[in-house]
Coordinates of C-alpha atoms and ligand atoms in Angstrom, one line a residue:
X46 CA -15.9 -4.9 5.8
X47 CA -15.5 -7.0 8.8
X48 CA -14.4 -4.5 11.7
X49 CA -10.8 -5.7 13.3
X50 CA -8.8 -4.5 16.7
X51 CA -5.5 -2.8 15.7
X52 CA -3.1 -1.4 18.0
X53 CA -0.4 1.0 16.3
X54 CA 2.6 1.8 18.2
X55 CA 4.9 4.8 17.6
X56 CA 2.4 7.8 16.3
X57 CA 4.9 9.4 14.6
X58 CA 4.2 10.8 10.8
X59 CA 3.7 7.0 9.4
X60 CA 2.3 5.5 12.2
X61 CA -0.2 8.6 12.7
X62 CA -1.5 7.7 8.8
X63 CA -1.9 4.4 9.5
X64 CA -4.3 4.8 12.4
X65 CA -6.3 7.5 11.3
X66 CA -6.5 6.0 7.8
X67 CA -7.5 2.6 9.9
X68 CA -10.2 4.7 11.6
X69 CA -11.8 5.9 8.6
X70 CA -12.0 2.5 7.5
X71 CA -13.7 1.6 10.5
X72 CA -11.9 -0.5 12.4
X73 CA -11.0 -0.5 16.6
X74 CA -7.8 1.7 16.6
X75 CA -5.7 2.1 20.0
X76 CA -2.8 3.9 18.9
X77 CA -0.1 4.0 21.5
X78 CA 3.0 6.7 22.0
X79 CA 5.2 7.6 24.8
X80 CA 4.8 10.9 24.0
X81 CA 1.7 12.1 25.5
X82 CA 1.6 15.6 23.2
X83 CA 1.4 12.4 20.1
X84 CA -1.1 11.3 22.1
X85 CA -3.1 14.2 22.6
X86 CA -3.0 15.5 19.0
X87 CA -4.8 12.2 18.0
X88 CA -7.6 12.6 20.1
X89 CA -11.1 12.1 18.4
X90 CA -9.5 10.3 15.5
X91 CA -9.2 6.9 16.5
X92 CA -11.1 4.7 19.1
X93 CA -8.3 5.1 22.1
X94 CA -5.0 6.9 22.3
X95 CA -2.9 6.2 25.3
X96 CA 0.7 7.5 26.6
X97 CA 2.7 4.2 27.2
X98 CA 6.1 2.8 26.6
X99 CA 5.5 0.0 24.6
X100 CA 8.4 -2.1 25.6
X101 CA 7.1 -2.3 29.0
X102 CA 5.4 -5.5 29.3
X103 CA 3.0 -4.9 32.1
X104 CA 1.5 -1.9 31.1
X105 CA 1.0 -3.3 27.5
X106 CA -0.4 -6.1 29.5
X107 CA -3.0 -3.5 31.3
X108 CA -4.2 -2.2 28.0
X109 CA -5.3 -5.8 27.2
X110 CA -3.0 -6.2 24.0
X111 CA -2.6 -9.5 24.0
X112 CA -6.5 -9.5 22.7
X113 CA -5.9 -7.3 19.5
X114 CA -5.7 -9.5 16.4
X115 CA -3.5 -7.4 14.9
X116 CA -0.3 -5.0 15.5
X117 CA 1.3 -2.3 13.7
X118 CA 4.9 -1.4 15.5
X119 CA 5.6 2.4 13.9
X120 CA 8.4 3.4 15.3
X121 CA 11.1 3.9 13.0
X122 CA 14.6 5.8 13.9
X123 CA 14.8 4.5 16.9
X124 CA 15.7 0.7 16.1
X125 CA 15.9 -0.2 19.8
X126 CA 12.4 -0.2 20.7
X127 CA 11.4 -0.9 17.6
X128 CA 12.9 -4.6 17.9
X129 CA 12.2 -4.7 21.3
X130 CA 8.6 -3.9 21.1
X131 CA 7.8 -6.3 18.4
X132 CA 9.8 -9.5 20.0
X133 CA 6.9 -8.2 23.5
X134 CA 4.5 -8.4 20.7
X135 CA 5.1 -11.9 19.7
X136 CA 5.5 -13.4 23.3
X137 CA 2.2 -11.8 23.6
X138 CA 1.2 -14.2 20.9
X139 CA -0.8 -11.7 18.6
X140 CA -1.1 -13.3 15.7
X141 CA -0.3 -10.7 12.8
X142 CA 2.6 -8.0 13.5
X143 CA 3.8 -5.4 11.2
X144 CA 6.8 -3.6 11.6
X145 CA 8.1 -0.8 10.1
X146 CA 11.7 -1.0 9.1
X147 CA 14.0 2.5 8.3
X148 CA 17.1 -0.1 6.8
X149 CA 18.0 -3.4 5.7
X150 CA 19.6 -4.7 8.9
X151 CA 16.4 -3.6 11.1
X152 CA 14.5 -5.5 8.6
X153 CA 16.6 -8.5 8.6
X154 CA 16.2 -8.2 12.4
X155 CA 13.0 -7.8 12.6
X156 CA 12.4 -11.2 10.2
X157 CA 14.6 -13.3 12.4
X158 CA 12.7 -12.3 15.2
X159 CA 9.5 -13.8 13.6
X160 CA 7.6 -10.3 13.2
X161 CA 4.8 -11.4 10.4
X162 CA 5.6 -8.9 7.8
X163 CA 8.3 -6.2 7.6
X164 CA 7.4 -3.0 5.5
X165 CA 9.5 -0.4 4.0
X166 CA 7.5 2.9 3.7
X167 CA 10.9 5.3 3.2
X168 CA 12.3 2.6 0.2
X169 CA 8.7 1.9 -1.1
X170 CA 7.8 5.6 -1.6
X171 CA 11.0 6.6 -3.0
X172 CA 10.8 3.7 -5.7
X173 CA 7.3 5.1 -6.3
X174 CA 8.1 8.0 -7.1
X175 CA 11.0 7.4 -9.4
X176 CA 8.5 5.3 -11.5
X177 CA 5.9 7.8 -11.8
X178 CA 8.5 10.4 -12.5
X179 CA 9.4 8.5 -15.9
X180 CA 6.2 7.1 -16.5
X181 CA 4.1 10.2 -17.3
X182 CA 0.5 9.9 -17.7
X183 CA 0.7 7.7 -15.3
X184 CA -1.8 8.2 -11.9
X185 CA -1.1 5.3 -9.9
X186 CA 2.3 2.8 -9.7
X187 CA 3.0 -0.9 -8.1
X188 CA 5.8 -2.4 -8.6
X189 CA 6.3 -6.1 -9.1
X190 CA 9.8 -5.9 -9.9
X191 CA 11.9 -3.2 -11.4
X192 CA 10.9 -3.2 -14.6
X193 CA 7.1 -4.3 -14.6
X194 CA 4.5 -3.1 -12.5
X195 CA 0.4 -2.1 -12.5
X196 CA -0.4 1.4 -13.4
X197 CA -4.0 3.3 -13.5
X198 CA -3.9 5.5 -16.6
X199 CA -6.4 7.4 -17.8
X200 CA -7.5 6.9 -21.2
X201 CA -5.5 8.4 -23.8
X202 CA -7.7 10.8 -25.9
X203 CA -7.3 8.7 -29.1
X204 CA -8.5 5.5 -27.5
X205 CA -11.9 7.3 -26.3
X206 CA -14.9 5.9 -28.5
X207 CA -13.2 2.9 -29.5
X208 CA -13.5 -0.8 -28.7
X209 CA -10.6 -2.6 -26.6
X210 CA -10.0 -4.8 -30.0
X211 CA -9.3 -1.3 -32.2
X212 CA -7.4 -0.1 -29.2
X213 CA -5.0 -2.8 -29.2
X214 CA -6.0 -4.1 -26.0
X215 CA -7.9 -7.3 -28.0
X216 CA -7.8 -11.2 -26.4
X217 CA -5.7 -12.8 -28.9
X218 CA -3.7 -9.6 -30.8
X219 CA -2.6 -7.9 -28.0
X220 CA -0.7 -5.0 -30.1
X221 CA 0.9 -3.5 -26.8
X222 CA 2.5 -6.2 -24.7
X223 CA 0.5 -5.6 -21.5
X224 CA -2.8 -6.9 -20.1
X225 CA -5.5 -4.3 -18.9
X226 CA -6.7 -5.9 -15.7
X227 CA -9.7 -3.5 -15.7
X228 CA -11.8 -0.6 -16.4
X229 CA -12.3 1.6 -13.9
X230 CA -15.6 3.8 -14.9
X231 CA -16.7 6.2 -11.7
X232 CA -17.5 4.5 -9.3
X233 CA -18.1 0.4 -11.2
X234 CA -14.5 -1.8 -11.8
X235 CA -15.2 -4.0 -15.3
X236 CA -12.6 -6.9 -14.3
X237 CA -11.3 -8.6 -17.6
X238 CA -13.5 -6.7 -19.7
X239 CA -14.0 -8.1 -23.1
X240 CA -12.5 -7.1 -26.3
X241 CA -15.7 -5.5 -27.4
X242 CA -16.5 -3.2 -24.6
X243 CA -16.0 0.3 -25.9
X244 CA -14.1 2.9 -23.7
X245 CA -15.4 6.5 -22.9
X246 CA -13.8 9.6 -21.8
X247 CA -12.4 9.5 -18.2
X248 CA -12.3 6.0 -18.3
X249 CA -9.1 4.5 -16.2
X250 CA -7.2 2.0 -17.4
X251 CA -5.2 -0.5 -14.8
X252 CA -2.7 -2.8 -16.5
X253 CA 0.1 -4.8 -16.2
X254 CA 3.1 -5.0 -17.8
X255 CA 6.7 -3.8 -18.6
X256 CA 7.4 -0.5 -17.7
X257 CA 8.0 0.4 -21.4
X258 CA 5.5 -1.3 -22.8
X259 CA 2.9 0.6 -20.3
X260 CA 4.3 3.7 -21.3
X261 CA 3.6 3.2 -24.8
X262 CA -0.1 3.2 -24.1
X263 CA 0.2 6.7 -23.2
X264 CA 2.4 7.8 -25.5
X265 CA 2.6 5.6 -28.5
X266 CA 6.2 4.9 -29.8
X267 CA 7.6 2.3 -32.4
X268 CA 4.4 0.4 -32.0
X269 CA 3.5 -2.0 -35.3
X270 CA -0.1 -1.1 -36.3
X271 CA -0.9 -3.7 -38.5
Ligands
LIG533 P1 8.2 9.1 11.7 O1 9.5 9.0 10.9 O2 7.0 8.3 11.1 O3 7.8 10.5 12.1 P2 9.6 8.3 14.1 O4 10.4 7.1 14.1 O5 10.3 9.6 14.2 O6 8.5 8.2 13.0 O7 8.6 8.3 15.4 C1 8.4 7.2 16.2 C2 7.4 7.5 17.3 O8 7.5 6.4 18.1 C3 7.7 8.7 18.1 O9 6.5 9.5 18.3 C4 8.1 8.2 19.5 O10 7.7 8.9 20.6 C5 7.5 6.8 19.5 N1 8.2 5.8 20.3 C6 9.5 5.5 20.3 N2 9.8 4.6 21.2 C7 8.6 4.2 21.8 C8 8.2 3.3 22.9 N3 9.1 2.6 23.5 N4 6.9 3.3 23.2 C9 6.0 4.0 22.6 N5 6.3 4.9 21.6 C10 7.6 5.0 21.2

């Protein structure tokens, strides 16, 4: 993967994941706080960590930001800054920022203002994990809208040893309503496996779909088996 310059700015709880997880993926971190014990507790795990308020222009300036292709502003409850730091950020001209938004009005701010792409972490997670509350068996969740999503699953036990076409899962009788995307077996992804591929134990399944209809793989209900 191609190695990219990210600064992240507020190393609180979210922004602190971001830039380690950024790290381990091998990219140029500079994660930025004005709180130098932040700073200090991220030492070692990303490239640089530096004490700076970020809405002050000329020491963002000094720490060459206006070269980093991408931004990540992390600060959340305080909405202040967090507007103020990303309109610095676009007058800098870098080309992708993503804010973090704690409410509907910062985010609306924060798109008027131009900032490339506003994310809800609180909203996102919470919506997560109602999903995979009522969607048992289920390992993984994205939602498309509020009834239909992805999921991983892993293979029921009665689909083990059986081809996708006597699972249901065939081309042209799909007997569940959903479309299984792809296998996942250790380590190798089948994309749009065909009808014929047999599954095996541990097997993942990702698919698409309805809510309910996903939910029926794991747990068969109502479903016509002819
Ligand atoms: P979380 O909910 O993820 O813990 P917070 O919103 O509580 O996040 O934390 C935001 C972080 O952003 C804090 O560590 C705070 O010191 C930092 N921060 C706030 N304003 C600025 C600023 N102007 N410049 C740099 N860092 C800031």
């Amino acid at each position: 993967m191609k190695t990219t310059q990210v600064v992240v700015i507020g190393l609180g709880r979210f922004g602190t994941t971001v830039a380690t997880t950024l790290y381990q993926m091998g990219h140029d971190v500079l994660a930025i706080d004005k709180n130098s014990n932040k700073v200090q507790e991220l030492a070692g795990q990303v490239t640089y960590a530096v004490a700076a308020d970020a809405t002050d222009e000329d020491a963002l300036r000094e720490l060459g930001i206006e070269k980093f292709e991408y931004a990540v502003v992390a600060i959340g409850s305080n909405t202040e800054a967090s507007i103020m730091v990303s309109v610095l950020l676009k007058s800098l001209e870098i080309t992708n920022v993503v804010a973090r938004s704690v409410s509907k009005l910062q985010g609306q701010t924060l798109d008027r203002i131009k900032v490339d792409k506003v994310v809800y972490p609180e909203t996102d997670m919470g919506t997560k994990l109602a999903h995979d509350l009522f969607l048992p068996g289920i390992e993984q969740y994205m939602e498309l809208t509020s009834t239909y999503g992805i999921s991983k699953i892993k293979v029921p036990p009665r689909l083990i040893n059986q081809s996708l076409k006597n699972s249901g899962f065939g081309n042209l009788r799909d007997r569940y309503g959903v479309t299984l995307i792809a296998i996942q077996r250790g380590e190798d992804i089948i994309i749009n496996p065909d009808e014929n591929q047999n599954l095996v134990s541990n097997d993942t399944l990702i698919i698409a779909g309805p809510d309910e209809k996903i939910s029926d793989v794991v747990r068969p209900t109502n479903i016509s088996e002819d």
